[in-house]
Amino acid sequence: MAQIWHLAARPDGNLTTGIFALSAQPDPALDESMVRVENHWLSVDPYMRGMLDENGSYMPALPVGSPVHGGAIGRVVESRAVALPVGTMVLHNQGWRDLSTLAATDCTALPQDGAPIRRHLGHLGMPGKTAYFGLLVAAEAREGDIVFISSAGGAVGTAALQIAKIKNMTVIASCGGAEKCAALKALGADAVIDYKSPGDISGKLRQAAPDGISVYFDNVGGDHFEAAIDSARVGARFALCGMVSGYGERMRLCIDDPMRLVMKRLRLRGFAAPDFNDRHAEFYGDMLRWTLSGELKSPETVHEGLEAVPTAFVSLFSGGNLGKMLVRLAPAGPGDAA
Ligand SMILES: NC(=O)c1ccc[n+]([C@@H]2O[C@H](COP(=O)([O-])OP(=O)(O)OC[C@H]3O[C@@H](n4cnc5c(N)ncnc54)[C@H](OP(=O)(O)O)[C@@H]3O)[C@@H](O)[C@H]2O)c1
């Protein structure tokens, strides 16, 4: 039997763990070309918030009563697929459960590359790819840029911050709370803004970047986006990655004095990580090299056990994570070394 988290009700105002329910389901028969995977690591990500609402977002809405899905890493324990024999470690998207039964074509066999296997849900996976291409391609950031990164303490943010430093940029990072600020300083940020401390973000950014910013990597939207427009130099490049401050609300892009976009000749580019799937090798090669050399650190916040999945997910929206938020289901194995 697989234990699977389902969406029991839509969020009503505040997001709570009570909208999810855990129930057991018999394992389906293993048809030709399918595998059964015992999950070791589950990912929770802000994009999942959009699937919970009636209208969805860039992810389609999840019907009430459906199993929740998300990124996962596990070990093949039964196989009817030649390419994925028992024992293969795979990445797939049928998470939020302990046991997944799925087509081998929906799994990616993971390389033994010297990095901890869970990193393929973080800096060597989707969030890392988002940071890498968002910064270097969508924003066309390069040496000498002054880069403002919001939610810089998260999975995407900690990668974007460090890639920018490796490429000799100046980084102003924002996050919530003194402890996270200290962690971002330790990761190399030149200046850190605590958006939860008293004072407005625009004023704090002006102080941190008196000569203005040339790049903005937006994970937050809202008042962070406003502050970035305020401090933008003429011709600044904005990579619009996500707007976590507005998830679960009817988001409207209200810009005070939109003529600032015109007069500053700002370039805004929205992007999604899958846009760059055909350039996986480029991203993976650089990120793995920086990981193994120690140039790229990967902070993680790990919750234990399947029961903890909704708590880990909900706490993403109150800053409960430094770096990638993960849930561990299996005891540490050989691929888990830090
Ligand atoms: N375009 C794409 O393809 C793509 C792919 C992946 C992710 N994304 C987006 O990238 C962003 C970061 O994702 P992630 O996976 O790295 O998540 P994350 O940053 O690890 O987790 C969420 C963080 O957001 C911050 N946050 C939550 N509510 C906030 C608010 N109201 N105002 C300011 N900060 C808030 C919290 O940090 P604090 O402690 O600092 O508040 C929290 O730790 C999200 O917007 C996500 O949707 C986009």
GROMACS .gro file of C-alpha atoms and ligand atoms in nm:
model
  386
    1MET     CA    1   0.000   0.000   0.000
    2ALA     CA    2   0.120   0.350  -0.082
    3GLN     CA    3   0.054   0.636   0.162
    4ILE     CA    4  -0.047   0.935  -0.049
    5TRP     CA    5  -0.124   1.299   0.037
    6HIS     CA    6  -0.444   1.423  -0.129
    7LEU     CA    7  -0.595   1.768  -0.166
    8ALA     CA    8  -0.898   1.747   0.067
    9ALA     CA    9  -1.020   2.107   0.032
   10ARG     CA   10  -0.923   2.430  -0.139
   11PRO     CA   11  -0.738   2.690   0.069
   12ASP     CA   12  -0.975   2.944   0.215
   13GLY     CA   13  -0.786   3.260   0.301
   14ASN     CA   14  -0.490   3.137   0.505
   15LEU     CA   15  -0.302   2.833   0.374
   16THR     CA   16  -0.315   2.558   0.638
   17THR     CA   17  -0.199   2.198   0.656
   18GLY     CA   18  -0.563   2.092   0.716
   19ILE     CA   19  -0.645   2.110   0.344
   20PHE     CA   20  -0.436   1.794   0.289
   21ALA     CA   21  -0.530   1.439   0.392
   22LEU     CA   22  -0.315   1.126   0.399
   23SER     CA   23  -0.468   0.798   0.287
   24ALA     CA   24  -0.348   0.453   0.184
   25GLN     CA   25  -0.409   0.314  -0.164
   26PRO     CA   26  -0.340  -0.035  -0.298
   27ASP     CA   27  -0.044  -0.050  -0.533
   28PRO     CA   28  -0.153  -0.074  -0.897
   29ALA     CA   29  -0.032  -0.370  -1.103
   30LEU     CA   30   0.304  -0.318  -1.263
   31ASP     CA   31   0.242  -0.312  -1.636
   32GLU     CA   32   0.505  -0.349  -1.906
   33SER     CA   33   0.758  -0.056  -1.903
   34MET     CA   34   0.659   0.054  -1.553
   35VAL     CA   35   0.854   0.080  -1.230
   36ARG     CA   36   0.776   0.101  -0.861
   37VAL     CA   37   0.987   0.353  -0.670
   38GLU     CA   38   1.042   0.378  -0.296
   39ASN     CA   39   1.079   0.750  -0.239
   40HIS     CA   40   1.369   0.875  -0.027
   41TRP     CA   41   1.340   1.253  -0.076
   42LEU     CA   42   1.038   1.473  -0.152
   43SER     CA   43   1.042   1.833  -0.266
   44VAL     CA   44   0.796   2.106  -0.171
   45ASP     CA   45   0.801   2.418  -0.387
   46PRO     CA   46   0.614   2.751  -0.399
   47TYR     CA   47   0.480   2.679  -0.753
   48MET     CA   48   0.256   2.409  -0.598
   49ARG     CA   49   0.053   2.684  -0.428
   50GLY     CA   50  -0.103   2.776  -0.763
   51MET     CA   51  -0.234   2.422  -0.824
   52LEU     CA   52  -0.447   2.436  -0.509
   53ASP     CA   53  -0.677   2.715  -0.628
   54GLU     CA   54  -0.986   2.670  -0.844
   55ASN     CA   55  -0.828   2.850  -1.138
   56GLY     CA   56  -0.474   2.715  -1.107
   57SER     CA   57  -0.188   2.935  -1.227
   58TYR     CA   58   0.083   2.841  -1.472
   59MET     CA   59   0.018   2.493  -1.333
   60PRO     CA   60  -0.334   2.355  -1.396
   61ALA     CA   61  -0.568   2.339  -1.094
   62LEU     CA   62  -0.562   2.013  -0.898
   63PRO     CA   63  -0.916   1.875  -0.854
   64VAL     CA   64  -1.023   1.835  -0.489
   65GLY     CA   65  -0.974   1.472  -0.387
   66SER     CA   66  -0.673   1.422  -0.618
   67PRO     CA   67  -0.331   1.304  -0.508
   68VAL     CA   68  -0.082   1.590  -0.479
   69HIS     CA   69   0.230   1.555  -0.691
   70GLY     CA   70   0.574   1.710  -0.680
   71GLY     CA   71   0.943   1.638  -0.731
   72ALA     CA   72   1.083   1.322  -0.568
   73ILE     CA   73   1.394   1.106  -0.564
   74GLY     CA   74   1.376   0.735  -0.489
   75ARG     CA   75   1.504   0.388  -0.556
   76VAL     CA   76   1.347   0.147  -0.805
   77VAL     CA   77   1.224  -0.151  -0.602
   78GLU     CA   78   1.029  -0.334  -0.876
   79SER     CA   79   1.082  -0.300  -1.248
   80ARG     CA   80   0.935  -0.407  -1.579
   81ALA     CA   81   1.159  -0.166  -1.769
   82VAL     CA   82   1.498  -0.280  -1.897
   83ALA     CA   83   1.643   0.070  -1.877
   84LEU     CA   84   1.566   0.106  -1.503
   85PRO     CA   85   1.661  -0.211  -1.315
   86VAL     CA   86   1.591  -0.257  -0.944
   87GLY     CA   87   1.831  -0.040  -0.745
   88THR     CA   88   1.841   0.252  -0.990
   89MET     CA   89   1.803   0.594  -0.822
   90VAL     CA   90   1.556   0.808  -1.015
   91LEU     CA   91   1.406   1.157  -1.019
   92HIS     CA   92   1.035   1.189  -1.096
   93ASN     CA   93   0.734   1.409  -1.032
   94GLN     CA   94   0.498   1.170  -0.850
   95GLY     CA   95   0.594   1.281  -0.500
   96TRP     CA   96   0.393   1.352  -0.182
   97ARG     CA   97   0.377   0.973  -0.125
   98ASP     CA   98   0.610   0.700  -0.003
   99LEU     CA   99   0.573   0.462  -0.299
  100SER     CA  100   0.522   0.567  -0.663
  101THR     CA  101   0.416   0.343  -0.950
  102LEU     CA  102   0.481   0.506  -1.283
  103ALA     CA  103   0.605   0.470  -1.639
  104ALA     CA  104   0.979   0.439  -1.673
  105THR     CA  105   0.962   0.723  -1.927
  106ASP     CA  106   0.841   0.954  -1.646
  107CYS     CA  107   1.161   0.886  -1.449
  108THR     CA  108   1.514   1.014  -1.499
  109ALA     CA  109   1.796   0.788  -1.383
  110LEU     CA  110   2.031   0.992  -1.166
  111PRO     CA  111   2.404   0.993  -1.226
  112GLN     CA  112   2.649   0.905  -0.949
  113ASP     CA  113   2.825   1.239  -0.982
  114GLY     CA  114   2.985   1.281  -0.640
  115ALA     CA  115   2.719   1.522  -0.513
  116PRO     CA  116   2.457   1.419  -0.255
  117ILE     CA  117   2.168   1.268  -0.447
  118ARG     CA  118   1.910   1.508  -0.294
  119ARG     CA  119   2.091   1.797  -0.467
  120HIS     CA  120   1.903   1.692  -0.784
  121LEU     CA  121   1.590   1.842  -0.623
  122GLY     CA  122   1.784   2.160  -0.543
  123HIS     CA  123   2.084   2.329  -0.697
  124LEU     CA  124   2.150   2.048  -0.948
  125GLY     CA  125   1.780   2.030  -1.033
  126MET     CA  126   1.490   2.258  -1.120
  127PRO     CA  127   1.561   2.541  -0.872
  128GLY     CA  128   1.928   2.553  -0.973
  129LYS     CA  129   1.837   2.556  -1.340
  130THR     CA  130   1.592   2.840  -1.272
  131ALA     CA  131   1.861   3.047  -1.103
  132TYR     CA  132   2.128   2.974  -1.364
  133PHE     CA  133   1.928   3.056  -1.676
  134GLY     CA  134   1.720   3.326  -1.509
  135LEU     CA  135   2.031   3.518  -1.412
  136LEU     CA  136   2.263   3.449  -1.703
  137VAL     CA  137   2.015   3.429  -1.993
  138ALA     CA  138   1.684   3.597  -1.899
  139ALA     CA  139   1.859   3.889  -1.724
  140GLU     CA  140   2.178   3.862  -1.933
  141ALA     CA  141   2.370   3.937  -1.613
  142ARG     CA  142   2.748   3.962  -1.649
  143GLU     CA  143   3.063   4.068  -1.467
  144GLY     CA  144   3.029   4.415  -1.317
  145ASP     CA  145   2.650   4.413  -1.287
  146ILE     CA  146   2.488   4.528  -0.964
  147VAL     CA  147   2.225   4.261  -0.903
  148PHE     CA  148   1.932   4.275  -0.663
  149ILE     CA  149   1.793   3.928  -0.575
  150SER     CA  150   1.473   3.897  -0.371
  151SER     CA  151   1.395   3.591  -0.158
  152ALA     CA  152   1.767   3.527  -0.182
  153GLY     CA  153   1.756   3.280   0.109
  154GLY     CA  154   1.549   3.023  -0.081
  155ALA     CA  155   1.642   2.739  -0.316
  156VAL     CA  156   1.652   2.957  -0.628
  157GLY     CA  157   1.783   3.263  -0.445
  158THR     CA  158   2.085   3.098  -0.279
  159ALA     CA  159   2.188   2.962  -0.620
  160ALA     CA  160   2.138   3.294  -0.802
  161LEU     CA  161   2.335   3.479  -0.533
  162GLN     CA  162   2.635   3.248  -0.556
  163ILE     CA  163   2.635   3.223  -0.937
  164ALA     CA  164   2.640   3.604  -0.948
  165LYS     CA  165   2.939   3.612  -0.711
  166ILE     CA  166   3.124   3.342  -0.907
  167LYS     CA  167   3.073   3.563  -1.215
  168ASN     CA  168   3.208   3.873  -1.036
  169MET     CA  169   2.888   4.068  -0.990
  170THR     CA  170   2.788   4.279  -0.690
  171VAL     CA  171   2.491   4.127  -0.509
  172ILE     CA  172   2.228   4.291  -0.294
  173ALA     CA  173   2.015   4.016  -0.143
  174SER     CA  174   1.683   4.044   0.038
  175CYS     CA  175   1.527   3.800   0.282
  176GLY     CA  176   1.331   3.794   0.607
  177GLY     CA  177   1.503   3.797   0.947
  178ALA     CA  178   1.848   3.863   1.095
  179GLU     CA  179   1.953   3.498   1.098
  180LYS     CA  180   1.889   3.453   0.726
  181CYS     CA  181   2.063   3.784   0.654
  182ALA     CA  182   2.375   3.655   0.831
  183ALA     CA  183   2.358   3.331   0.629
  184LEU     CA  184   2.338   3.525   0.301
  185LYS     CA  185   2.636   3.739   0.401
  186ALA     CA  186   2.826   3.416   0.464
  187LEU     CA  187   2.731   3.297   0.114
  188GLY     CA  188   2.896   3.610  -0.030
  189ALA     CA  189   2.623   3.875  -0.060
  190ASP     CA  190   2.777   4.225  -0.065
  191ALA     CA  191   2.475   4.374   0.110
  192VAL     CA  192   2.164   4.221   0.262
  193ILE     CA  193   1.821   4.374   0.315
  194ASP     CA  194   1.596   4.237   0.587
  195TYR     CA  195   1.252   4.314   0.444
  196LYS     CA  196   1.088   4.222   0.775
  197SER     CA  197   1.278   4.485   0.977
  198PRO     CA  198   1.114   4.830   1.018
  199GLY     CA  199   1.135   5.062   0.717
  200ASP     CA  200   1.034   5.040   0.352
  201ILE     CA  201   1.218   4.820   0.104
  202SER     CA  202   1.271   5.103  -0.145
  203GLY     CA  203   1.460   5.306   0.114
  204LYS     CA  204   1.667   5.005   0.220
  205LEU     CA  205   1.757   4.924  -0.141
  206ARG     CA  206   1.853   5.284  -0.217
  207GLN     CA  207   2.083   5.273   0.084
  208ALA     CA  208   2.236   4.938  -0.015
  209ALA     CA  209   2.282   5.039  -0.381
  210PRO     CA  210   2.339   5.417  -0.384
  211ASP     CA  211   2.444   5.400  -0.753
  212GLY     CA  212   2.140   5.195  -0.851
  213ILE     CA  213   2.098   4.838  -0.975
  214SER     CA  214   2.153   4.709  -1.328
  215VAL     CA  215   1.978   4.370  -1.280
  216TYR     CA  216   1.682   4.254  -1.074
  217PHE     CA  217   1.607   3.882  -1.018
  218ASP     CA  218   1.247   3.886  -0.895
  219ASN     CA  219   1.123   3.600  -0.678
  220VAL     CA  220   0.878   3.806  -0.475
  221GLY     CA  221   0.689   4.073  -0.675
  222GLY     CA  222   0.487   4.342  -0.492
  223ASP     CA  223   0.685   4.596  -0.293
  224HIS     CA  224   1.017   4.429  -0.385
  225PHE     CA  225   0.936   4.481  -0.752
  226GLU     CA  226   0.843   4.845  -0.683
  227ALA     CA  227   1.170   4.897  -0.495
  228ALA     CA  228   1.367   4.749  -0.785
  229ILE     CA  229   1.202   4.989  -1.033
  230ASP     CA  230   1.285   5.277  -0.799
  231SER     CA  231   1.653   5.186  -0.783
  232ALA     CA  232   1.691   5.066  -1.143
  233ARG     CA  233   1.947   5.235  -1.361
  234VAL     CA  234   1.849   5.329  -1.716
  235GLY     CA  235   1.840   5.008  -1.924
  236ALA     CA  236   1.827   4.774  -1.623
  237ARG     CA  237   1.729   4.413  -1.696
  238PHE     CA  238   1.465   4.237  -1.487
  239ALA     CA  239   1.429   3.856  -1.482
  240LEU     CA  240   1.076   3.781  -1.362
  241CYS     CA  241   1.105   3.441  -1.196
  242GLY     CA  242   0.816   3.433  -0.949
  243MET     CA  243   0.605   3.652  -0.722
  244VAL     CA  244   0.572   3.456  -0.398
  245SER     CA  245   0.430   3.752  -0.203
  246GLY     CA  246   0.113   3.732  -0.413
  247TYR     CA  247   0.052   3.355  -0.438
  248GLY     CA  248  -0.298   3.263  -0.329
  249GLU     CA  249  -0.428   3.611  -0.394
  250ARG     CA  250  -0.575   3.767  -0.702
  251MET     CA  251  -0.252   3.919  -0.822
  252ARG     CA  252  -0.254   4.251  -1.001
  253LEU     CA  253   0.061   4.422  -1.111
  254CYS     CA  254  -0.002   4.769  -0.967
  255ILE     CA  255   0.294   4.989  -1.043
  256ASP     CA  256   0.308   5.338  -0.901
  257ASP     CA  257   0.389   5.568  -1.191
  258PRO     CA  258   0.439   5.310  -1.470
  259MET     CA  259   0.607   5.578  -1.681
  260ARG     CA  260   0.920   5.491  -1.482
  261LEU     CA  261   0.938   5.173  -1.691
  262VAL     CA  262   0.943   5.385  -2.005
  263MET     CA  263   1.176   5.660  -1.892
  264LYS     CA  264   1.424   5.410  -1.746
  265ARG     CA  265   1.406   5.192  -2.062
  266LEU     CA  266   1.364   4.886  -1.841
  267ARG     CA  267   1.367   4.539  -1.996
  268LEU     CA  268   1.138   4.288  -1.824
  269ARG     CA  269   1.165   3.920  -1.917
  270GLY     CA  270   0.948   3.650  -1.764
  271PHE     CA  271   1.081   3.296  -1.796
  272ALA     CA  272   1.019   2.939  -1.678
  273ALA     CA  273   1.285   2.677  -1.610
  274PRO     CA  274   1.159   2.430  -1.877
  275ASP     CA  275   1.231   2.698  -2.142
  276PHE     CA  276   1.593   2.588  -2.105
  277ASN     CA  277   1.556   2.209  -2.102
  278ASP     CA  278   1.759   2.179  -2.421
  279ARG     CA  279   2.054   2.346  -2.245
  280HIS     CA  280   2.060   2.109  -1.946
  281ALA     CA  281   2.421   1.998  -2.000
  282GLU     CA  282   2.554   2.353  -1.986
  283PHE     CA  283   2.379   2.426  -1.653
  284TYR     CA  284   2.456   2.087  -1.499
  285GLY     CA  285   2.824   2.098  -1.598
  286ASP     CA  286   2.884   2.436  -1.433
  287MET     CA  287   2.672   2.372  -1.123
  288LEU     CA  288   2.827   2.029  -1.058
  289ARG     CA  289   3.179   2.166  -1.097
  290TRP     CA  290   3.107   2.452  -0.854
  291THR     CA  291   2.938   2.210  -0.613
  292LEU     CA  292   3.229   1.966  -0.609
  293SER     CA  293   3.488   2.243  -0.579
  294GLY     CA  294   3.301   2.391  -0.281
  295GLU     CA  295   3.244   2.727  -0.457
  296LEU     CA  296   2.868   2.667  -0.451
  297LYS     CA  297   2.716   2.589  -0.112
  298SER     CA  298   2.370   2.437  -0.091
  299PRO     CA  299   2.191   2.514   0.232
  300GLU     CA  300   1.893   2.288   0.295
  301THR     CA  301   1.608   2.269   0.543
  302VAL     CA  302   1.505   1.908   0.598
  303HIS     CA  303   1.182   1.782   0.756
  304GLU     CA  304   1.156   1.416   0.854
  305GLY     CA  305   0.885   1.170   0.748
  306LEU     CA  306   0.586   1.168   0.515
  307GLU     CA  307   0.359   1.321   0.782
  308ALA     CA  308   0.572   1.637   0.773
  309VAL     CA  309   0.509   1.716   0.403
  310PRO     CA  310   0.217   1.963   0.446
  311THR     CA  311   0.398   2.141   0.733
  312ALA     CA  312   0.711   2.180   0.521
  313PHE     CA  313   0.504   2.309   0.229
  314VAL     CA  314   0.300   2.562   0.429
  315SER     CA  315   0.605   2.698   0.608
  316LEU     CA  316   0.759   2.796   0.271
  317PHE     CA  317   0.518   3.091   0.280
  318SER     CA  318   0.637   3.218   0.616
  319GLY     CA  319   1.009   3.181   0.551
  320GLY     CA  320   1.053   2.845   0.724
  321ASN     CA  321   1.340   2.743   0.499
  322LEU     CA  322   1.698   2.844   0.439
  323GLY     CA  323   1.790   2.707   0.096
  324LYS     CA  324   1.603   2.411  -0.049
  325MET     CA  325   1.308   2.275   0.151
  326LEU     CA  326   1.310   1.893   0.152
  327VAL     CA  327   1.138   1.604   0.327
  328ARG     CA  328   1.341   1.291   0.398
  329LEU     CA  329   1.157   0.958   0.399
  330ALA     CA  330   1.442   0.707   0.419
  331PRO     CA  331   1.736   0.678   0.658
  332ALA     CA  332   2.059   0.826   0.522
  333GLY     CA  333   2.222   0.608   0.257
  334PRO     CA  334   2.553   0.617   0.070
  335GLY     CA  335   2.428   0.885  -0.175
  336ASP     CA  336   2.333   1.121   0.107
  337ALA     CA  337   2.676   1.233   0.222
  338ALA     CA  338   2.700   1.611   0.243
  339LIG     N1  339   1.005   3.067  -1.330
  339LIG     C1  340   1.033   2.942  -1.291
  339LIG     O1  341   1.054   2.851  -1.372
  339LIG     C2  342   1.044   2.911  -1.144
  339LIG     C3  343   1.097   2.789  -1.100
  339LIG     C4  344   1.114   2.769  -0.963
  339LIG     C5  345   1.074   2.867  -0.873
  339LIG     N2  346   1.019   2.983  -0.921
  339LIG     C6  347   0.982   3.091  -0.830
  339LIG     O2  348   1.100   3.136  -0.768
  339LIG     C7  349   1.071   3.184  -0.638
  339LIG     C8  350   1.161   3.114  -0.537
  339LIG     O3  351   1.130   2.974  -0.539
  339LIG     P1  352   1.207   2.874  -0.443
  339LIG     O4  353   1.171   2.737  -0.485
  339LIG     O5  354   1.349   2.912  -0.434
  339LIG     O6  355   1.134   2.901  -0.304
  339LIG     P2  356   1.202   2.948  -0.174
  339LIG     O7  357   1.254   3.087  -0.202
  339LIG     O8  358   1.296   2.844  -0.126
  339LIG     O9  359   1.086   2.950  -0.062
  339LIG     C9  360   1.001   3.048  -0.042
  339LIG    C10  361   1.065   3.169   0.032
  339LIG    O10  362   0.988   3.281  -0.007
  339LIG    C11  363   0.997   3.380   0.091
  339LIG     N3  364   0.865   3.439   0.107
  339LIG    C12  365   0.748   3.376   0.134
  339LIG     N4  366   0.648   3.466   0.139
  339LIG    C13  367   0.704   3.588   0.115
  339LIG    C14  368   0.653   3.721   0.107
  339LIG     N5  369   0.522   3.747   0.126
  339LIG     N6  370   0.737   3.822   0.079
  339LIG    C15  371   0.869   3.798   0.061
  339LIG     N7  372   0.925   3.674   0.067
  339LIG    C16  373   0.842   3.571   0.094
  339LIG    C17  374   1.040   3.311   0.221
  339LIG    O11  375   1.169   3.358   0.256
  339LIG     P3  376   1.191   3.481   0.360
  339LIG    O12  377   1.235   3.420   0.489
  339LIG    O13  378   1.298   3.562   0.295
  339LIG    O14  379   1.060   3.552   0.375
  339LIG    C18  380   1.049   3.163   0.183
  339LIG    O15  381   1.155   3.098   0.247
  339LIG    C19  382   0.922   3.161  -0.617
  339LIG    O16  383   0.854   3.279  -0.651
  339LIG    C20  384   0.890   3.051  -0.716
  339LIG    O17  385   0.756   3.049  -0.754
  339LIG    C21  386   1.005   3.006  -1.054
   0.00000   0.00000   0.00000
